[in-house]
CSV table of C-alpha atoms in Angstrom, one decimal:
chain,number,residue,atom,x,y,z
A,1464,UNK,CA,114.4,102.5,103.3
A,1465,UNK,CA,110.7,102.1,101.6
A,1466,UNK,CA,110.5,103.9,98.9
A,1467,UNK,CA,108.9,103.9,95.4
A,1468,UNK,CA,110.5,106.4,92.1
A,1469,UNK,CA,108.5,107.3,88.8
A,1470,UNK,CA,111.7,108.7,86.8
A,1471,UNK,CA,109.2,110.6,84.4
A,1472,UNK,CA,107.3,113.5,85.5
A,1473,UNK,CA,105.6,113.7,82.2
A,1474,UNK,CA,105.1,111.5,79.1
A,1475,UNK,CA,103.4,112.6,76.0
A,1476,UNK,CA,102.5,109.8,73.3
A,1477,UNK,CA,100.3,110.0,70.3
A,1478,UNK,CA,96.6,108.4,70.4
A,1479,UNK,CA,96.8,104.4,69.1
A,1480,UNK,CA,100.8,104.5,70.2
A,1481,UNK,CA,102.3,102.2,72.7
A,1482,UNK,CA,102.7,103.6,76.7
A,1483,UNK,CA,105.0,102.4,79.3
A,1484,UNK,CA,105.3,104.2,82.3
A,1485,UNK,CA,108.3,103.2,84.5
A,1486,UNK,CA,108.3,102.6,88.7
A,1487,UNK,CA,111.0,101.9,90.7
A,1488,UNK,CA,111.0,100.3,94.7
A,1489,UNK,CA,113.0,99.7,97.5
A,1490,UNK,CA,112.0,97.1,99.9
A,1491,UNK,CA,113.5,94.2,102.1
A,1492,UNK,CA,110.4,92.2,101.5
A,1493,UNK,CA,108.4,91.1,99.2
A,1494,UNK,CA,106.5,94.3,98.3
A,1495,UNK,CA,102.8,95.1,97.7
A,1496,UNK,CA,102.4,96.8,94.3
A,1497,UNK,CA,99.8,99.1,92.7
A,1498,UNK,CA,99.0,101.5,89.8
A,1499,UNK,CA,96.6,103.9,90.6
A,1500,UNK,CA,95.3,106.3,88.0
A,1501,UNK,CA,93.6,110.2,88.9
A,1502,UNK,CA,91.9,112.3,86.3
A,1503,UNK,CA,91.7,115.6,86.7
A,1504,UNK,CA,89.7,116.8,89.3
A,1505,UNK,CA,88.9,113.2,90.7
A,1506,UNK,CA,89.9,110.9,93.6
A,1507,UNK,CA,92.5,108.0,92.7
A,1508,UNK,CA,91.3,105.2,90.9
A,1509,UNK,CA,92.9,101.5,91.5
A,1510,UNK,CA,94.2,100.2,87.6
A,1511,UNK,CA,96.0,96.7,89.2
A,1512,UNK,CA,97.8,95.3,92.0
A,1513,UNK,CA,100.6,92.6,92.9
A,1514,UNK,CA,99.9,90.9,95.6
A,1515,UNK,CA,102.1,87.5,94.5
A,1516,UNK,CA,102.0,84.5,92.3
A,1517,UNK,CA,102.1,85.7,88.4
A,1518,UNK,CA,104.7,88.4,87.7
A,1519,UNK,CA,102.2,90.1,85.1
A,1520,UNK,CA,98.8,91.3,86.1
A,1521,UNK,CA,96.0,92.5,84.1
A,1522,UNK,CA,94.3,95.6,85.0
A,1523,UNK,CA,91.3,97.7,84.0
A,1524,UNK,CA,90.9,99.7,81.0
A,1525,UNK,CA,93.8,97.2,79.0
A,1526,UNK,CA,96.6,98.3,81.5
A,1527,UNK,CA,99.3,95.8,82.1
A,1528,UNK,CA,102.3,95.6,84.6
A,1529,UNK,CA,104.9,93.3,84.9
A,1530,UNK,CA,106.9,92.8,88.1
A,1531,UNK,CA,110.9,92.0,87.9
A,1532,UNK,CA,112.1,91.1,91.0
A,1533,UNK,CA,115.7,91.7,89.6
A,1534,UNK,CA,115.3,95.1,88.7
A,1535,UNK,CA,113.2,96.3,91.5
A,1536,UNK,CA,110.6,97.5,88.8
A,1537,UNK,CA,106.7,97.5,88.2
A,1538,UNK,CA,106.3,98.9,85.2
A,1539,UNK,CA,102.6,99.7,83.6
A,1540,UNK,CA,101.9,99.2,79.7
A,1541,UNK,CA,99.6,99.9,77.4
A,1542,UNK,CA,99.4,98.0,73.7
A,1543,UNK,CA,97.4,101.0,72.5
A,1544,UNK,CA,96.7,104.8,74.2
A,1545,UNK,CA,93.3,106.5,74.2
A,1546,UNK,CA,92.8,110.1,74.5
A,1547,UNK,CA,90.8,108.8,77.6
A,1548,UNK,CA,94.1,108.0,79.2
A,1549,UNK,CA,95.4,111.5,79.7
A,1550,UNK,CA,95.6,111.2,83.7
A,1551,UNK,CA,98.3,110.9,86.2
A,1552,UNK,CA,99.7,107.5,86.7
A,1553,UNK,CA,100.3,106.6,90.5
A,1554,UNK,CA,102.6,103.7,91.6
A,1555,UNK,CA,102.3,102.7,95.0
A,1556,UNK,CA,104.2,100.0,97.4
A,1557,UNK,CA,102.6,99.1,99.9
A,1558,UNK,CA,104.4,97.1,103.3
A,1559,UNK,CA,104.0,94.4,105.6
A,1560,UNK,CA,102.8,97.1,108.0
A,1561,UNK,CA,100.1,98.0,105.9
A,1562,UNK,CA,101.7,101.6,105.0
A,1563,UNK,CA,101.2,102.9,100.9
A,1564,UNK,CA,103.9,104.7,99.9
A,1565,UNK,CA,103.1,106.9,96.6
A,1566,UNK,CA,105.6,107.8,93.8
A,1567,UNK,CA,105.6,111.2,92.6
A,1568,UNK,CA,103.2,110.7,89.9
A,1569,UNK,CA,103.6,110.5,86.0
A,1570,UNK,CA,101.6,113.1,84.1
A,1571,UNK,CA,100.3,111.5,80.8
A,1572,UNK,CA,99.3,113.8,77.4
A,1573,UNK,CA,97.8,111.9,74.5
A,1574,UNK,CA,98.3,113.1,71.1
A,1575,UNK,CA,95.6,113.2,68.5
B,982,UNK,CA,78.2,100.7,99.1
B,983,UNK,CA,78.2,104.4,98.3
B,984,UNK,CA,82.2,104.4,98.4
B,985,UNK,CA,84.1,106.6,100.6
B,986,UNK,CA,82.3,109.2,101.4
B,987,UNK,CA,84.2,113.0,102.5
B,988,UNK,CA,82.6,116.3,103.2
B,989,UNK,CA,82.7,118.7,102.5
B,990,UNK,CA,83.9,119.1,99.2
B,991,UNK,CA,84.8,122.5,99.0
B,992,UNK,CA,86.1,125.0,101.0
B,993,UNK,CA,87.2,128.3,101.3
B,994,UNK,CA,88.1,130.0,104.7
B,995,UNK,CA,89.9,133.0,106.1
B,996,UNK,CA,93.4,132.2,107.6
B,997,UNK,CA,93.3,131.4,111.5
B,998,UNK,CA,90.2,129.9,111.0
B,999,UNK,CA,89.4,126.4,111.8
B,1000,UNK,CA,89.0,123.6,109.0
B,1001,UNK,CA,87.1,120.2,109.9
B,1002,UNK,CA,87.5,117.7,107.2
B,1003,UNK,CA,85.2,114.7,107.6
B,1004,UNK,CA,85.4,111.1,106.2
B,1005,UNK,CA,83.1,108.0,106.1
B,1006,UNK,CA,85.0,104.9,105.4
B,1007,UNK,CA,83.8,102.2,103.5
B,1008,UNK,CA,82.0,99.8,105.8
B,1009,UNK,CA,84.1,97.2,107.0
B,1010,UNK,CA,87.4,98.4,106.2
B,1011,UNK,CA,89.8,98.2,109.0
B,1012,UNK,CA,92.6,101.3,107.6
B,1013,UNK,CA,92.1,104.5,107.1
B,1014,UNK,CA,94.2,107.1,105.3
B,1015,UNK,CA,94.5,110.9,105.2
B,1016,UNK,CA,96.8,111.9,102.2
B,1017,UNK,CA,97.3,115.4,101.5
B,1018,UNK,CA,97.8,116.6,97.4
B,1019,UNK,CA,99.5,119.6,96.5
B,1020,UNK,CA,101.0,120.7,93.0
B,1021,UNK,CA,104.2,121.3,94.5
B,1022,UNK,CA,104.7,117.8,97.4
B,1023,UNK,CA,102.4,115.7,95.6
B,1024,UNK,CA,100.6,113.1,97.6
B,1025,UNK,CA,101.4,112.6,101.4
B,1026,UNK,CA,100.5,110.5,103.8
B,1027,UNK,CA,99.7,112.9,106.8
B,1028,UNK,CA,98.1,110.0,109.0
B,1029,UNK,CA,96.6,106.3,109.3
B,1030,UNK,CA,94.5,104.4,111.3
B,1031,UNK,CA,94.0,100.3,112.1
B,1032,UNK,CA,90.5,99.8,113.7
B,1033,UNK,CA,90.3,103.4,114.4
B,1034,UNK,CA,93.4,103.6,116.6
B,1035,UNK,CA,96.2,105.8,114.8
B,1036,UNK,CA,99.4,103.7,113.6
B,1037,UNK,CA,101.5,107.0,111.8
B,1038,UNK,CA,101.0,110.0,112.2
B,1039,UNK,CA,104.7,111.1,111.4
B,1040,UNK,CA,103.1,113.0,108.2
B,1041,UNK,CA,101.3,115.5,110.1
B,1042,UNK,CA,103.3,118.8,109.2
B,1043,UNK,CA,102.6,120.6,112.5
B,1044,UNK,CA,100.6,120.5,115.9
B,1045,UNK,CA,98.0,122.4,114.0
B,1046,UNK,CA,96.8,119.1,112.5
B,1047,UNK,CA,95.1,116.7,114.2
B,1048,UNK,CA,93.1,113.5,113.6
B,1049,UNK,CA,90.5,111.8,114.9
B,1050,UNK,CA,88.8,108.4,114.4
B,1051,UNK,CA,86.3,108.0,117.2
B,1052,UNK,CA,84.3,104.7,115.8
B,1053,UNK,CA,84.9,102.9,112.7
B,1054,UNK,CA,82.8,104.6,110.1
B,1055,UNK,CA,83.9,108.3,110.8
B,1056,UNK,CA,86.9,110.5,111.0
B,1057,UNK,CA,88.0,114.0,111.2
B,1058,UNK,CA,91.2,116.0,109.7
B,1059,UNK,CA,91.0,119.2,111.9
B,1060,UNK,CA,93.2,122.3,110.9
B,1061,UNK,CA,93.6,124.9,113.5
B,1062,UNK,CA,94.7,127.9,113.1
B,1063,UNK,CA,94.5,127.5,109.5
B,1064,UNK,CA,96.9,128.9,106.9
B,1065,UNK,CA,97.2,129.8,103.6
B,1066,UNK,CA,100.1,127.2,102.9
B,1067,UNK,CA,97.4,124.3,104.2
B,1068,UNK,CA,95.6,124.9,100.8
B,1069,UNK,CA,95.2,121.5,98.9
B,1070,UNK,CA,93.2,118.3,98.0
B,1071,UNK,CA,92.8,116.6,100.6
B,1072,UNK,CA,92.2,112.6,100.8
B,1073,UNK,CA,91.2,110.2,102.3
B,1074,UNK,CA,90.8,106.9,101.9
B,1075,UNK,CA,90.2,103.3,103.4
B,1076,UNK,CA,91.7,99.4,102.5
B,1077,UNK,CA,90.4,96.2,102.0
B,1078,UNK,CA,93.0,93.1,101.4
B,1079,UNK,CA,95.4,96.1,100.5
B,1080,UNK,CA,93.7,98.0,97.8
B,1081,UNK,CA,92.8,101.5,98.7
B,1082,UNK,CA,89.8,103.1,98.1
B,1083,UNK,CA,89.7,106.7,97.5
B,1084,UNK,CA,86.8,109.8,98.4
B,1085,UNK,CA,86.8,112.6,95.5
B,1086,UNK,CA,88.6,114.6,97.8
B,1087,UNK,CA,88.4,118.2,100.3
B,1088,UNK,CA,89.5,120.9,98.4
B,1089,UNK,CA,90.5,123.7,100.5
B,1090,UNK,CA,91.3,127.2,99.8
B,1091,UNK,CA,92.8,129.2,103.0
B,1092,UNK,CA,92.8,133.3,101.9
């Protein structure tokens, strides 16, 4: 089965403080990954993708992910949060068919 | 490109009324996605399109969905009867070389 787990529904960290939100898959193949970001009241905004080649990608806005094969995991990070940041965090696997399958979100508070 | 482009963006109706919810893709994508966003599901996939022809439509809560995709650069999400329960965000988007491109979204209110 295809599916994709975000363990935390909600993460608060303090402004300047270090973020990693975690996402789990299941998938036979060699998956399609994404983080997407939504502020409130706004569509879905793409941070990064895997595709293939390099396991850690760079996104927008400093976001980085890292893909382990091993673990099944495709976890975003952030060196340093901004207040800007509060959003929720989508991770998404996309398959060979060309379905997206969404986690269930991971609401993000930032601290002053 | 002006981005995906969905109309409108609010609205509020009377239950048993019919909803049309109406998207312009993103010229030259070849998928298109409905997702649906509640507080309490989330976001699902109700229905998606390859060169307007629908691949899965095995999100579609009931027969009183229904989607359409008659040429490449317009679709419709239809809702009929409507009720109160069908109150949501609702999405849509289109893909290029697997990223997906989201409208601001249909917000609909069914009293």
């Amino acid at each position: 089965a295809q599916s994709v787990t975000q363990p935390d529904i909600h993460i608060t960290v303090s402004e300047g403080a270090s973020l990693e939100l975690r996402c789990n898959y299941s998938y036979g193949a060699t998956p399609y990954l994404f983080w997407y970001v939504q502020s409130p009241g706004q569509g879905l905004q793409l941070l990064l993708k895997y595709f293939s080649g390099d396991t850690l990608v760079q996104g927008i806005k400093g976001f980085e992910a890292e893909f382990k094969r091993s673990q099944s995991s495709f976890n975003l990070r952030k060196p340093s949060v901004h207040w800007s940041d509060a959003a929720e965090y989508f991770c998404v696997l996309g398959n060979q068919g060309g379905k997206l399958i969404f986690g269930q979100g991971t609401e993000l508070s930032v601290k002053p | 490109d002006a981005g995906v482009i969905q109309s409108p963006r609010h609205e509020v109706t009377e239950m048993g009324q019919e909803v049309t919810l109406r998207c312009k893709p993103i010229s030259g994508h070849d998928y298109l996605f409905w997702y649906r966003q509640t507080m309490m599901r989330g976001l699902e996939l109700l229905i998606y399109f390859n060169n307007n022809v629908p691949i899965d439509d095995s999100g579609m809560p009931e027969d009183r969905f229904s989607a359409k995709m008659p040429n490449a650069s317009f679709s419709t999400l239809k809702i009929q009867p409507s009720e109160p329960r069908d109150s949501a965000v609702y999405f849509c988007a289109s893909r290029d070389r697997g990223e997906l491109f989201f409208g601001e979204g249909s917000r609909l209110t069914v009293l």
